[in-house]
Coordinates of C-alpha atoms and ligand atoms in Angstrom, one line a residue:
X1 CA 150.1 88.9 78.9
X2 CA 146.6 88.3 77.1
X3 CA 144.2 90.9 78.5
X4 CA 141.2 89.1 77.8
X5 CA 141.6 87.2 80.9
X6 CA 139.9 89.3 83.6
X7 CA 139.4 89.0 87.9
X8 CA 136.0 88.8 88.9
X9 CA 135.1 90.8 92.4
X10 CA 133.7 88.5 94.7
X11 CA 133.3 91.2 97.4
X12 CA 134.3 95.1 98.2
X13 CA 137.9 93.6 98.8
X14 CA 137.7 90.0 97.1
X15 CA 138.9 89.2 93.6
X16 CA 138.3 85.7 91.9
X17 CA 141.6 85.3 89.3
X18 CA 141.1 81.6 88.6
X19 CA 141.2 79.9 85.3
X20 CA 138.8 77.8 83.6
X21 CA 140.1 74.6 82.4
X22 CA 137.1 73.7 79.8
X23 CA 138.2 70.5 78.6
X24 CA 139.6 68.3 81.3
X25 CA 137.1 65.3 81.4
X26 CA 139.6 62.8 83.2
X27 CA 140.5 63.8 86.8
X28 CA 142.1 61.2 88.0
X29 CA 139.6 58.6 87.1
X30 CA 136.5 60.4 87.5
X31 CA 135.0 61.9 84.4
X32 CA 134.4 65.7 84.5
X33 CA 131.7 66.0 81.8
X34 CA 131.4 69.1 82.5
X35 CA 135.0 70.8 82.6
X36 CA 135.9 72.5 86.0
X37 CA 137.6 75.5 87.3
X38 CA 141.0 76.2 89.6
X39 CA 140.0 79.2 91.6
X40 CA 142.2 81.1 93.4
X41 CA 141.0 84.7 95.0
X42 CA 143.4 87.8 95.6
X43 CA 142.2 90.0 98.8
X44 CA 143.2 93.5 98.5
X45 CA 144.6 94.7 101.6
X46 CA 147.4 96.6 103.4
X47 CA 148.9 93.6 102.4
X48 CA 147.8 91.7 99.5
X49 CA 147.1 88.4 99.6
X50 CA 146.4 85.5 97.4
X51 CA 144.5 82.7 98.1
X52 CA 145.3 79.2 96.4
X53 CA 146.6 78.8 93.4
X54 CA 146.2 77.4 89.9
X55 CA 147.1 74.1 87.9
X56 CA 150.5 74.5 86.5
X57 CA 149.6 74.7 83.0
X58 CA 147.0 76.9 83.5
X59 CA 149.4 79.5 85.4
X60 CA 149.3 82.1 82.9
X61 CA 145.9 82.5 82.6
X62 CA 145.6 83.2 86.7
X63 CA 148.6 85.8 86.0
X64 CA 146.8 87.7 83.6
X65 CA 143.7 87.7 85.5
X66 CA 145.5 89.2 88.6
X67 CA 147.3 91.8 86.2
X68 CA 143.7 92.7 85.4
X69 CA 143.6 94.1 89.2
X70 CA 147.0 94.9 90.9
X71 CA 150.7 94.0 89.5
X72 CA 151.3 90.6 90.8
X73 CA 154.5 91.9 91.9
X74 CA 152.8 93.6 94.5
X75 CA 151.6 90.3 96.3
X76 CA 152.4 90.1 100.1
X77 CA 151.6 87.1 101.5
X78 CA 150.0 83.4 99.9
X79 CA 148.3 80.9 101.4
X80 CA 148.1 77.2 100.2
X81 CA 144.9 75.6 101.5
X82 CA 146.0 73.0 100.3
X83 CA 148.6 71.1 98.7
X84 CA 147.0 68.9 96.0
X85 CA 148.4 70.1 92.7
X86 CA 145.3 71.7 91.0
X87 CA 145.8 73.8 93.2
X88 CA 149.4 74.1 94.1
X89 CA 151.4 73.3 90.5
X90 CA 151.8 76.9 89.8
X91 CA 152.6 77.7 93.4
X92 CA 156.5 77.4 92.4
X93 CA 156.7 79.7 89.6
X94 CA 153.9 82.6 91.3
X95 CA 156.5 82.5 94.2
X96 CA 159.1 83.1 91.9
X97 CA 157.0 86.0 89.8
X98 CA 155.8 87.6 93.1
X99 CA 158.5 87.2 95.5
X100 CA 155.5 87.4 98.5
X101 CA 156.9 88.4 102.1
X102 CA 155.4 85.5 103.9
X103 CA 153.9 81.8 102.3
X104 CA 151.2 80.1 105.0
X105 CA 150.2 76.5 104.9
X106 CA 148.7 74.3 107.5
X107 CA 151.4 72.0 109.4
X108 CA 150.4 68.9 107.1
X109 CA 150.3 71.9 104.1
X110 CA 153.9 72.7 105.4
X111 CA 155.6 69.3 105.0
X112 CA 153.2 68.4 101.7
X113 CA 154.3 71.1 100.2
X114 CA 158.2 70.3 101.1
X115 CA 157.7 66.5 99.5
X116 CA 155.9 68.6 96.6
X117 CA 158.6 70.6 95.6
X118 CA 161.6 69.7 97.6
X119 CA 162.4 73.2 97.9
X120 CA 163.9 75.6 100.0
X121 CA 161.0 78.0 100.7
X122 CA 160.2 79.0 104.2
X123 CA 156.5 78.3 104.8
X124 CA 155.0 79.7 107.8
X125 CA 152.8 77.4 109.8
X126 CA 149.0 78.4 110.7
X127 CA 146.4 76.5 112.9
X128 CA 142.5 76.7 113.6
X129 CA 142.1 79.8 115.4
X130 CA 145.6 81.8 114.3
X131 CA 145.0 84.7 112.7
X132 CA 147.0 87.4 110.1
X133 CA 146.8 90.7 110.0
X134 CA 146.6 92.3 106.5
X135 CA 147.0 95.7 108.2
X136 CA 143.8 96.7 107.5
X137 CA 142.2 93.1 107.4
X138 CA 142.2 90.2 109.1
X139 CA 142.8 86.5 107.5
X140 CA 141.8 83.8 110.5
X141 CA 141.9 80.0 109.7
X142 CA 140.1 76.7 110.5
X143 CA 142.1 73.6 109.7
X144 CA 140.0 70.6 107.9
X145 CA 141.6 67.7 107.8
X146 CA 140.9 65.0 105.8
X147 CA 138.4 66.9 103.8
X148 CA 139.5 65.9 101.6
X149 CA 143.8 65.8 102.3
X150 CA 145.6 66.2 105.8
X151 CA 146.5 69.1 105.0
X152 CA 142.7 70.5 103.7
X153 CA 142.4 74.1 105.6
X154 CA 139.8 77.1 105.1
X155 CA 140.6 80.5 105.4
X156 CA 138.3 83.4 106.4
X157 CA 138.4 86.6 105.7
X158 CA 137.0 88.4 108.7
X159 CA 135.7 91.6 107.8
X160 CA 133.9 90.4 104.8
X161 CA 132.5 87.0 105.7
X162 CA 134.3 85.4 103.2
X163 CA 135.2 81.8 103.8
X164 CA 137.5 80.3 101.2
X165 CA 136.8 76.2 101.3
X166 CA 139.4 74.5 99.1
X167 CA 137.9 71.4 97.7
X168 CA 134.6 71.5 99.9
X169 CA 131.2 72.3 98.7
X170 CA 133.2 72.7 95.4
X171 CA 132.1 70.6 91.9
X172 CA 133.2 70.1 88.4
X173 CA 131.7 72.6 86.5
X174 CA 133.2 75.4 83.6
X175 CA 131.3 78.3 83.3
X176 CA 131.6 81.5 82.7
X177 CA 129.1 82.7 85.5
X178 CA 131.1 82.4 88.5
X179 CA 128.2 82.4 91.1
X180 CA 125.9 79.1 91.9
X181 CA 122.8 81.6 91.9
X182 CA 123.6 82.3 88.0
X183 CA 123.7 78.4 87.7
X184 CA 120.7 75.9 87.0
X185 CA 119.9 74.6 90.9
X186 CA 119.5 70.9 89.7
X187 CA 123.2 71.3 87.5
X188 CA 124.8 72.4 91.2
X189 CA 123.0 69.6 93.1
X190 CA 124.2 66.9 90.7
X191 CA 127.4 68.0 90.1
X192 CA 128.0 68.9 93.8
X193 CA 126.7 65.4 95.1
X194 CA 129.1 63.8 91.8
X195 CA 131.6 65.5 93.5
X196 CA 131.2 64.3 96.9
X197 CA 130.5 60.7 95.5
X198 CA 134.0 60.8 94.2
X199 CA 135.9 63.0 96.3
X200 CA 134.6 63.1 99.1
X201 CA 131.8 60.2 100.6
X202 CA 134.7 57.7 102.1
X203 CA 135.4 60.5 104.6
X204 CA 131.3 61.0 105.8
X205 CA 132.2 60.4 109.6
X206 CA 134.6 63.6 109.4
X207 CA 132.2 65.5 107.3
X208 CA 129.6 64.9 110.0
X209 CA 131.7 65.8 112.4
X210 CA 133.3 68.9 110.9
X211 CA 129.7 70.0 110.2
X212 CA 128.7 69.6 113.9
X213 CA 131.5 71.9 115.0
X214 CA 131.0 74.5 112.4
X215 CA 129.1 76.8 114.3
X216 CA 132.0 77.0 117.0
X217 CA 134.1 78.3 114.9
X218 CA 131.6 82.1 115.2
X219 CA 131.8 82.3 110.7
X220 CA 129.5 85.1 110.4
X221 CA 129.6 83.5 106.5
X222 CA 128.7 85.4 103.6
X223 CA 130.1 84.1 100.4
X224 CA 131.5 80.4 101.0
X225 CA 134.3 80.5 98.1
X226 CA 135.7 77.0 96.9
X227 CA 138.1 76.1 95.1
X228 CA 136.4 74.3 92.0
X229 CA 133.3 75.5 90.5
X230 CA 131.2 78.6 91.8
X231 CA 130.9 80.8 94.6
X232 CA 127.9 80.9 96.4
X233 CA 126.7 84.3 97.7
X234 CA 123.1 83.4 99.0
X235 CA 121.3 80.4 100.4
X236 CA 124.4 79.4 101.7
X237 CA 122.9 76.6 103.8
X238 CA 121.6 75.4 100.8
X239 CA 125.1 73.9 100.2
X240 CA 125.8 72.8 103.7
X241 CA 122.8 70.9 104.0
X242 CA 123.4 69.0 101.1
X243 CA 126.4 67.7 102.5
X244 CA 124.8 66.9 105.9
X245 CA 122.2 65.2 103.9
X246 CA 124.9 63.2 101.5
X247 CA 126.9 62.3 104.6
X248 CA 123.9 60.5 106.3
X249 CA 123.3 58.0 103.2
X250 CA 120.1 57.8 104.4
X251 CA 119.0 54.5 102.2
X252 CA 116.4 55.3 99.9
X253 CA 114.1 52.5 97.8
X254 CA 116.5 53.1 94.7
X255 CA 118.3 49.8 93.2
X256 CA 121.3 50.6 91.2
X257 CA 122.4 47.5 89.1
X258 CA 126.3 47.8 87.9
X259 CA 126.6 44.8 84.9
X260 CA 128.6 44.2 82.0
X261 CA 128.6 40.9 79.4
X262 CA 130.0 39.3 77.0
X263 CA 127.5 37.8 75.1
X264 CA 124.6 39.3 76.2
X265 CA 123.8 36.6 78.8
X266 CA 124.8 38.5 81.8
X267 CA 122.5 41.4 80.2
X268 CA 119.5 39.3 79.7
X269 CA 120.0 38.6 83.6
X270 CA 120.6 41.8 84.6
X271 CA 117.3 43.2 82.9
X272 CA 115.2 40.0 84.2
X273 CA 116.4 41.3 87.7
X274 CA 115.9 44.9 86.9
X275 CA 112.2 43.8 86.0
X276 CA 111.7 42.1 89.4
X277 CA 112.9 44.9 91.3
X278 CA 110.5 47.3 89.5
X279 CA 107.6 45.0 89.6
X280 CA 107.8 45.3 93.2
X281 CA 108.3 49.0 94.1
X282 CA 112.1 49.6 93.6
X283 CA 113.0 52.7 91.9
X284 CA 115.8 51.3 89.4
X285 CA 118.7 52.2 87.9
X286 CA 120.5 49.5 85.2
X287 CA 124.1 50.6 84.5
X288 CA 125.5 49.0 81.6
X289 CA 129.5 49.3 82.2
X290 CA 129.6 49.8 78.5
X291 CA 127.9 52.7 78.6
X292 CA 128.5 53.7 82.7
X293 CA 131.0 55.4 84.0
X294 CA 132.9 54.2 87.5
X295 CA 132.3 57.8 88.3
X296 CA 128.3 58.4 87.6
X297 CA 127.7 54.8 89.4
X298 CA 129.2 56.0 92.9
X299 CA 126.8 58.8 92.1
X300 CA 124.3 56.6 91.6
X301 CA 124.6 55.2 94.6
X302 CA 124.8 58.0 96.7
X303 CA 121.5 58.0 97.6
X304 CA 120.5 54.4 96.9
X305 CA 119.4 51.8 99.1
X306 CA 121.0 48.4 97.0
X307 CA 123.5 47.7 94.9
X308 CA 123.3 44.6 92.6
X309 CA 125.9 43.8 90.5
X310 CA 126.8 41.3 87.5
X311 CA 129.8 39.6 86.0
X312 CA 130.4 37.1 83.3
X313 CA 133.4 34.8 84.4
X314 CA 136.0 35.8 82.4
X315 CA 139.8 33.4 83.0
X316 CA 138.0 32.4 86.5
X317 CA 137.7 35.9 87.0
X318 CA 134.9 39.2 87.5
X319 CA 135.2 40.4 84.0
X320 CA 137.6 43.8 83.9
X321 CA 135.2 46.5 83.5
X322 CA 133.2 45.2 86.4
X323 CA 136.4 44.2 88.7
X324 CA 137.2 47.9 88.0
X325 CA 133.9 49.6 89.5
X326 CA 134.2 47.1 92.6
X327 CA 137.6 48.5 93.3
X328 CA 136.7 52.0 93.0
X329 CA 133.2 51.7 95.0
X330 CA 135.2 49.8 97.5
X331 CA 137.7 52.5 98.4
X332 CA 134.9 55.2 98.6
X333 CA 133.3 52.9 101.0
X334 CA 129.6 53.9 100.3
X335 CA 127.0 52.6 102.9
X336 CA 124.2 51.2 104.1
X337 CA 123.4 48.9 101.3
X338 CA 121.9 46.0 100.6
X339 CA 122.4 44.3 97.6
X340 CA 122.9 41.1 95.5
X341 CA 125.0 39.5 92.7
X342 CA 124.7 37.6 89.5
X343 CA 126.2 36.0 86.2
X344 CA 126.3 34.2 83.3
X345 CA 129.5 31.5 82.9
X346 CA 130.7 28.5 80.8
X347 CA 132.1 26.1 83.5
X348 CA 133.9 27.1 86.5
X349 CA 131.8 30.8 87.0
X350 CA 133.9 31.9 90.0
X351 CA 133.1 35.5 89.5
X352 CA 129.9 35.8 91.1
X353 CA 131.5 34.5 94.3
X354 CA 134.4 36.6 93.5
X355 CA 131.8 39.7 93.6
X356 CA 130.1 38.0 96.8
X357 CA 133.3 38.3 98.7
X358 CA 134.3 42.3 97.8
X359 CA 130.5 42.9 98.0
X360 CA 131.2 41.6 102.0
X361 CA 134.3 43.4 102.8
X362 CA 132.4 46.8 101.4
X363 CA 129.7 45.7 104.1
X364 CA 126.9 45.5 101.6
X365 CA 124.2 43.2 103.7
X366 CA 123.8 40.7 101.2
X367 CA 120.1 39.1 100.5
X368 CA 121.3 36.1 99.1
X369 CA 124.1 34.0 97.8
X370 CA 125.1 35.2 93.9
X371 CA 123.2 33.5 91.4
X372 CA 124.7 31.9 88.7
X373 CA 123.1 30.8 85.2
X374 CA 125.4 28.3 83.0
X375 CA 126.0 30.1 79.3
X376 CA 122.4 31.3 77.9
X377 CA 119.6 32.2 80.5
X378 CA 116.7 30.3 79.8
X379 CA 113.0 31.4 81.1
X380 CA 113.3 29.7 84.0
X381 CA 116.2 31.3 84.9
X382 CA 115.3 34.4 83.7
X383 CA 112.0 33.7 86.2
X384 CA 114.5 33.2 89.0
X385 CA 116.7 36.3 88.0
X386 CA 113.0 38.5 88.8
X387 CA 112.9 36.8 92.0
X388 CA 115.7 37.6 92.8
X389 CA 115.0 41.6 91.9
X390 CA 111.7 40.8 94.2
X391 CA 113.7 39.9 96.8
X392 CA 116.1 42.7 97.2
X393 CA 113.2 45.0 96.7
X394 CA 111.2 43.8 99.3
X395 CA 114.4 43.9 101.7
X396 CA 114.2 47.3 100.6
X397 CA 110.3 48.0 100.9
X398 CA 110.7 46.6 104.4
X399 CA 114.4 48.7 105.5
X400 CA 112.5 51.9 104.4
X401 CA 109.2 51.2 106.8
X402 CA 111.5 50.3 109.5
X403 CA 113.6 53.7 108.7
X404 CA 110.7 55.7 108.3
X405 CA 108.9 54.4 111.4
Ligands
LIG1 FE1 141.0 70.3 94.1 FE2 142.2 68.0 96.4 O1 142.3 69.2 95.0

């Protein structure tokens, strides 16, 4: 077992044994610039228990770190917060290796697990307010559903104030501090709110309303431990109220415009707009698809007030890199937006109504009908593409005085 891999105490009886994974920049379609981290935590009680597990492939790395504390071998019980398989792919084999007394899931935990693994292991069923008894400490759950899986649950460790989030108020970062006050506080606010942009914002009602009922739950919180990224051990609202605030999409005067082109047409138009937006007090933010990521624009847009977007016609269609961004902003269902479309085409140009119609079903309150340029802008057209960006930003100008009162 290599020994350089070493458990960090999170708390007199708290142990992270996690593993970095510093390379990983795909996860699942959202690009991880920054790496990230599986953490799983070992509680040393009467009976020991491990929280969460590990990727599989990074398996050994979490085995050596809990050799560092206590043979794994002399693991009681496990508890799967959830079943997603960054955190769960290992789950197989450490059952094997420890041969725990008890596994615990959630009841949606229970049967994901089952289709997971198709496997005979008996997995005990826990609910909000059930508790375990470690002997000497006491393990007491809240079920979260749908943040971000049915079968999302916290678990909180009683006597220290420790409550162990899964995926929420986690992000994307590798480091080898393991605590957000050791971490830059703008790196943790953009990384956090990248997070929720891709992970997270489709699901805002149930954040809002999981947030809301929080304080029944009497979590005399200390150290709120997720399950990617650090652990935050003060200012703990600090967190919380960023999701609150991300959950709201309060609208804001920022303009984000998503574009790509083929011969530079679409580009002219989309900085001509750009132009007209700024002119006339937008804050804006031109995304070039050849140099955006799907996963930075939903960022983007997490706390922006319009969304324009541009398409060449490509085969009577929204050209590929931009038909890909619509899909993914449309299943993460961001809100409150206003916004507009445009394009450059040859001679049928049905992408900019192609772009008008998924622009409607994502409820973006459209200012006016796409606009359209046949092949090469010319001034006047360019002239029309900045009143168009004068339009949408004083749609915007306007929303904000009638927000702010
Ligand atoms: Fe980090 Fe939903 O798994």
């Amino acid at each position: 077992m290599d020994s350089s891999f070493r458990a960090v105490k999170i708390s007199d009886s708290v142990y992270w044994v996690g593993a970095i994974d510093w390379g990983v920049r795909s996860f699942h379609g959202y690009l991880t610039s920054r790496g990230t981290t599986y953490n799983a935590f070992l509680v040393i009680a009467d009976k020991v228990t491990l929280i969460d597990t590990v990727k599989a492939s990074f398996g050994e790395e979490m085995m050596a770190r809990i050799s560092s504390v206590i043979d794994p071998s002399k693991i009681d019980f496990i508890i799967s917060n959830h079943s997603e398989m960054d955190h769960t792919g290992y789950l197989p084999q450490a059952i094997q290796a420890m041969n725990p007394s008890r596994v615990f899931a959630s009841p949606m935990g229970q049967k994901a697990l089952g289709m997971h693994f198709h496997w005979d292991q008996e997995i005990e069923v826990v609910k909000t307010g059930d508790k375990i008894d470690l002997g000497n400490k006491t393990l007491s759950f809240v079920e979260a559903r749908m943040l971000h899986w049915p079968d999302s649950m916290f678990t909180y460790l009683e006597d220290e104030g420790v409550l162990f989030t899964n995926d929420v108020f986690g992000m994307h970062i590798a480091s080898s501090e393991r605590f957000a006050d050791e971490i830059d506080l703008s790196v943790l606010k953009y990384e956090g709110a990248k997070y929720y942009a891709n992970i997270i914002l489709h699901l805002s009602p149930i954040v809002t309303k999981f947030l809301e009922k929080l304080p029944s739950f009497n979590l005399d919180m200390k150290i709120i431990a997720p399950d990617h990224g650090p652990i935050w051990r003060r200012d703990l609202n600090q967190v919380v109220e960023w999701y609150s605030g991300w959950a709201e999409q309060k609208p804001t005067n920022k303009a984000v415009v998503v574009f790509d082109s083929m011969w530079e047409s679409t580009a002219k138009m989309a900085r001509a707009v750009g132009d007209g937006l700024t002119e006339n007090g937008a804050s804006v933010k031109l995304m070039p698809l050849g140099g955006s990521h799907r996963s930075d624009v939903i960022t983007e847009l997490l706390d922006a007030g319009a969304l324009l977007v541009g398409s060449p016609t490509i085969n009577n269609q929204i050209y590929p890199t931009v038909a890909d961004v619509m899909n993914y902003l449309k299943g993460l269902k961001p809100q409150n937006l206003i916004g507009a479309t445009f394009g450059s085409y040859g001679w049928s140009g049905e992408a900019v109504k192609h772009l008008d119609q998924i622009m409607q079903e994502m409820k973006v309150n459209l200012v006016q009908e796409g606009l359209r340029v046949k092949y090469v802008p010319a001034e006047e057209d360019l002239a029309t593409c900045r009143d168009l960006g004068a339009a949408v930003a004083a749609r915007l100008v306007s929303t904000r005085n009638q927000i702010d009162g």
